[in-house]
PDB file of C-alpha atoms in Angstrom:
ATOM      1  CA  UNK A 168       0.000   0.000   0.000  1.00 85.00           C
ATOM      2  CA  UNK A 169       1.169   3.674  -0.886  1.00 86.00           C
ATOM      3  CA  UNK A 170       1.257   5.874   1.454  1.00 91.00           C
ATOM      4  CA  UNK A 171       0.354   9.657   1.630  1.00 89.00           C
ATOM      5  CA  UNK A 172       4.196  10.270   2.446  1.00 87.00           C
ATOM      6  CA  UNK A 173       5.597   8.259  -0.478  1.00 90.00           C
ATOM      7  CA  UNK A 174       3.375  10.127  -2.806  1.00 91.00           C
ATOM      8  CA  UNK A 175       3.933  13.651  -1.688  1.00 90.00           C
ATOM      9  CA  UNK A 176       7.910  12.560  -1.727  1.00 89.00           C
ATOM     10  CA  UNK A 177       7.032  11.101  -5.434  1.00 92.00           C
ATOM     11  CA  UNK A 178       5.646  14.511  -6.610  1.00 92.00           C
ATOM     12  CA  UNK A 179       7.856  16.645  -5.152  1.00 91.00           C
ATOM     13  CA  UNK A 180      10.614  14.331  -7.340  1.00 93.00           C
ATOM     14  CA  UNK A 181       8.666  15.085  -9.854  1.00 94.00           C
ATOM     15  CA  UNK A 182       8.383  18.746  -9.581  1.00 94.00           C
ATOM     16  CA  UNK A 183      11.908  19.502  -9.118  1.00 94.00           C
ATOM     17  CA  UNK A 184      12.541  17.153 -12.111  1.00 95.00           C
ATOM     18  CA  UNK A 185      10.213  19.186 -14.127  1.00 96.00           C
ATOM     19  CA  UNK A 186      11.802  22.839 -12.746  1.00 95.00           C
ATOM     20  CA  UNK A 187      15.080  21.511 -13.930  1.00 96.00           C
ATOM     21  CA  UNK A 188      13.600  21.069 -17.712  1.00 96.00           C
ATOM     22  CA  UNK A 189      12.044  24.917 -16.880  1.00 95.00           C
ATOM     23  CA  UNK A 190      15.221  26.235 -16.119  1.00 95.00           C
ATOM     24  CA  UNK A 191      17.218  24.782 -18.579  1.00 95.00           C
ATOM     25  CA  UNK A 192      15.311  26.385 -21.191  1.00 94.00           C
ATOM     26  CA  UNK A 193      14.687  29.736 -19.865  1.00 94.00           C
ATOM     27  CA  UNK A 194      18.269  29.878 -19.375  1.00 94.00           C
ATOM     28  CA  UNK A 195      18.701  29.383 -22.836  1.00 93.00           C
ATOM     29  CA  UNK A 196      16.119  31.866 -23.646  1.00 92.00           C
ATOM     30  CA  UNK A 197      18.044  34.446 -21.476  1.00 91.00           C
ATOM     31  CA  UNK A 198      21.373  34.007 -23.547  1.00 92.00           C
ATOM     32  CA  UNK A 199      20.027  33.632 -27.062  1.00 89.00           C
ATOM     33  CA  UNK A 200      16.971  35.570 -26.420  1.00 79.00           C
ATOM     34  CA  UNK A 201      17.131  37.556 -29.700  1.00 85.00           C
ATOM     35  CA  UNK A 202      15.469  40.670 -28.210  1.00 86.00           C
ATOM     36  CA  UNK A 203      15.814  42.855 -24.635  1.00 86.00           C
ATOM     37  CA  UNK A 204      12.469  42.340 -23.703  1.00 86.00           C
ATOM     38  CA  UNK A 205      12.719  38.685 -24.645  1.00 88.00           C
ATOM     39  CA  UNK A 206      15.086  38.481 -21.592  1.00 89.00           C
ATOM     40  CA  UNK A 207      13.796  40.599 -19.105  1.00 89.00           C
ATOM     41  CA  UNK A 208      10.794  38.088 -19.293  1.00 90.00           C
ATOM     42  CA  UNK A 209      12.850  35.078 -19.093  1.00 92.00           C
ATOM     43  CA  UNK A 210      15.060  36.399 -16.005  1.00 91.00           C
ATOM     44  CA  UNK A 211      10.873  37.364 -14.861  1.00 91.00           C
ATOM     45  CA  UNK A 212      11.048  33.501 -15.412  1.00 93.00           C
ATOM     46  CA  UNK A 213      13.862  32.540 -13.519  1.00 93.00           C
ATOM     47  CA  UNK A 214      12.419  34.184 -10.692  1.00 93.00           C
ATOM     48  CA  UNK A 215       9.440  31.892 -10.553  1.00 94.00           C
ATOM     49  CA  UNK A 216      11.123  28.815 -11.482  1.00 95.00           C
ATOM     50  CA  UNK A 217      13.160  29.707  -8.214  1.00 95.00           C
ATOM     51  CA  UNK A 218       9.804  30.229  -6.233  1.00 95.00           C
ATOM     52  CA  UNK A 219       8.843  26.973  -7.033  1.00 94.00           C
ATOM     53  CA  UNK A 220      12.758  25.314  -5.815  1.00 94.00           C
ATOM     54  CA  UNK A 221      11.865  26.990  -3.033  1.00 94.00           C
ATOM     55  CA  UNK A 222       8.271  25.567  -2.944  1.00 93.00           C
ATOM     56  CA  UNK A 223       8.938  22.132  -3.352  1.00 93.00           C
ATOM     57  CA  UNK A 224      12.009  22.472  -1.112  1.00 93.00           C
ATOM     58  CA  UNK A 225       9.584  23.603   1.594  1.00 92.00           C
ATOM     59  CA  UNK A 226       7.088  20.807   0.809  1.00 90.00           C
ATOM     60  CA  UNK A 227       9.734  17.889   1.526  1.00 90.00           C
ATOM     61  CA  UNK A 228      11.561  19.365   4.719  1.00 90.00           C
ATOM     62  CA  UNK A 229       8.323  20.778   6.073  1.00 87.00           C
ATOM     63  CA  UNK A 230      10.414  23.743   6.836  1.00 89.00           C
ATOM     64  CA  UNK A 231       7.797  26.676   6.617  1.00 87.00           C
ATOM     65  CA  UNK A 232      10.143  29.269   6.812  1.00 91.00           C
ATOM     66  CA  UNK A 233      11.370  28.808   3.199  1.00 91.00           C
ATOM     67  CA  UNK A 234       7.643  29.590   2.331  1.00 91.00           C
ATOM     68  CA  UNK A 235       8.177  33.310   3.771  1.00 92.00           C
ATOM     69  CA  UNK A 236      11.868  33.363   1.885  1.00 93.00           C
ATOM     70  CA  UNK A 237       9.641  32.449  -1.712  1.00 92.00           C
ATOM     71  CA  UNK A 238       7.200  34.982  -1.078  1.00 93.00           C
ATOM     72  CA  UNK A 239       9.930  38.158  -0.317  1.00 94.00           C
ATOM     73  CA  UNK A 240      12.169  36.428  -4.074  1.00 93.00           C
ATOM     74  CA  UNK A 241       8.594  36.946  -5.581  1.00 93.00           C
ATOM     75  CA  UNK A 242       8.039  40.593  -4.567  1.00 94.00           C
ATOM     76  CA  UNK A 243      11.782  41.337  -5.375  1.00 93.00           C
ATOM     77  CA  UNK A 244      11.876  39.876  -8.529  1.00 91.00           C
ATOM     78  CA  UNK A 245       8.169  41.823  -9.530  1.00 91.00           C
ATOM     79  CA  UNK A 246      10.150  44.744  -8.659  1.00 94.00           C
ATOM     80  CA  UNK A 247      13.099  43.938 -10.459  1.00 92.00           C
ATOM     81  CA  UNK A 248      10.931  43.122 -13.663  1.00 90.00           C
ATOM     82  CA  UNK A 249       9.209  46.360 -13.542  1.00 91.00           C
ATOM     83  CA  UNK A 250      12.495  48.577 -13.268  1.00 92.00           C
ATOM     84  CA  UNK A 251      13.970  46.241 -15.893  1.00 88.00           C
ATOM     85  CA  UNK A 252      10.585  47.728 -18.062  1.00 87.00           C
ATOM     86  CA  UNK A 253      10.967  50.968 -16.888  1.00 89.00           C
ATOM     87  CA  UNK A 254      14.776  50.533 -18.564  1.00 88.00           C
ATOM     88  CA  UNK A 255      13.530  49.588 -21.660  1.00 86.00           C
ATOM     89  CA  UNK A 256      10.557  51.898 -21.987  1.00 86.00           C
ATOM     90  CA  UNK A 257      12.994  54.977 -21.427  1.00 88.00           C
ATOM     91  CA  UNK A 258      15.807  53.606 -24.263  1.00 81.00           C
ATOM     92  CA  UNK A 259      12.915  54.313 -26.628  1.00 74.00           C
ATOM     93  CA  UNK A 260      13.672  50.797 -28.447  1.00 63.00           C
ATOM     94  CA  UNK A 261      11.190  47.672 -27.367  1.00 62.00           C
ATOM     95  CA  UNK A 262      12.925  45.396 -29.504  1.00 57.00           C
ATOM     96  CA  UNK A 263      15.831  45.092 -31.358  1.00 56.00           C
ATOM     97  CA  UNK A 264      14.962  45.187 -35.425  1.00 52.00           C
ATOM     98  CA  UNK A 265      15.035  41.258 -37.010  1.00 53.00           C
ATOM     99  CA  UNK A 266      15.849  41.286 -40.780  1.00 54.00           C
ATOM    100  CA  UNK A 267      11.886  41.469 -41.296  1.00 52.00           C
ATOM    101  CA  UNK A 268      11.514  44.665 -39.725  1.00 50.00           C
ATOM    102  CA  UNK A 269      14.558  45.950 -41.182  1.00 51.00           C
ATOM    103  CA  UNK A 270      13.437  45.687 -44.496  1.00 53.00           C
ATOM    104  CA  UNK A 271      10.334  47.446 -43.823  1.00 50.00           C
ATOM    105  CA  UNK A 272      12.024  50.202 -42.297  1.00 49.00           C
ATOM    106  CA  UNK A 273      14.297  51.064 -45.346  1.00 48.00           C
TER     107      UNK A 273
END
């Protein structure tokens, strides 16, 4: 018989099995990301995917202190985002101009 223990321990396995695929990828994003904004949003990313370490970390140690340490990353990293916007907005360029947008241009 399974018990709730083993299957709490099972999805939390899971989980951080799943984050690791997450963060893989938005790391990626965040080197090739072919645009500013493009990376702003995947460092946004980062941010959660680190929320939910946290999460799941919390989850199998029963430690509910790391719950209180995921909900200051969140508000830091919403206020990082939004400065990183506020950046953007006052360069005057959203995105950097692909071939596409280069032709209409000229």
């Amino acid at each position: 018989m399974i018990t709730p223990a083993a299957i709490v321990s099972a999805a939390a396995i899971a989980a951080l099995g799943i984050l690791c695929v997450a963060l893989f990828i938005t790391v990626l994003r965040v080197i090739a990301g072919p645009s500013l904004p493009d990376r702003i949003l995947a460092l946004d990313m980062l941010t959660g995917i680190a929320i939910g370490f946290i999460a799941v970390v919390a989850v199998r140690t029963g430690f509910s202190l790391y719950i209180d340490i995921a909900i200051a990353l969140g508000l830091v990293g919403f206020l990082a985002t939004v400065a990183f916007a506020r950046f953007v907005l006052s360069r005057g360029d959203v995105g950097e101009a692909g071939p596409e947008t280069r032709r209409r241009s000229e």
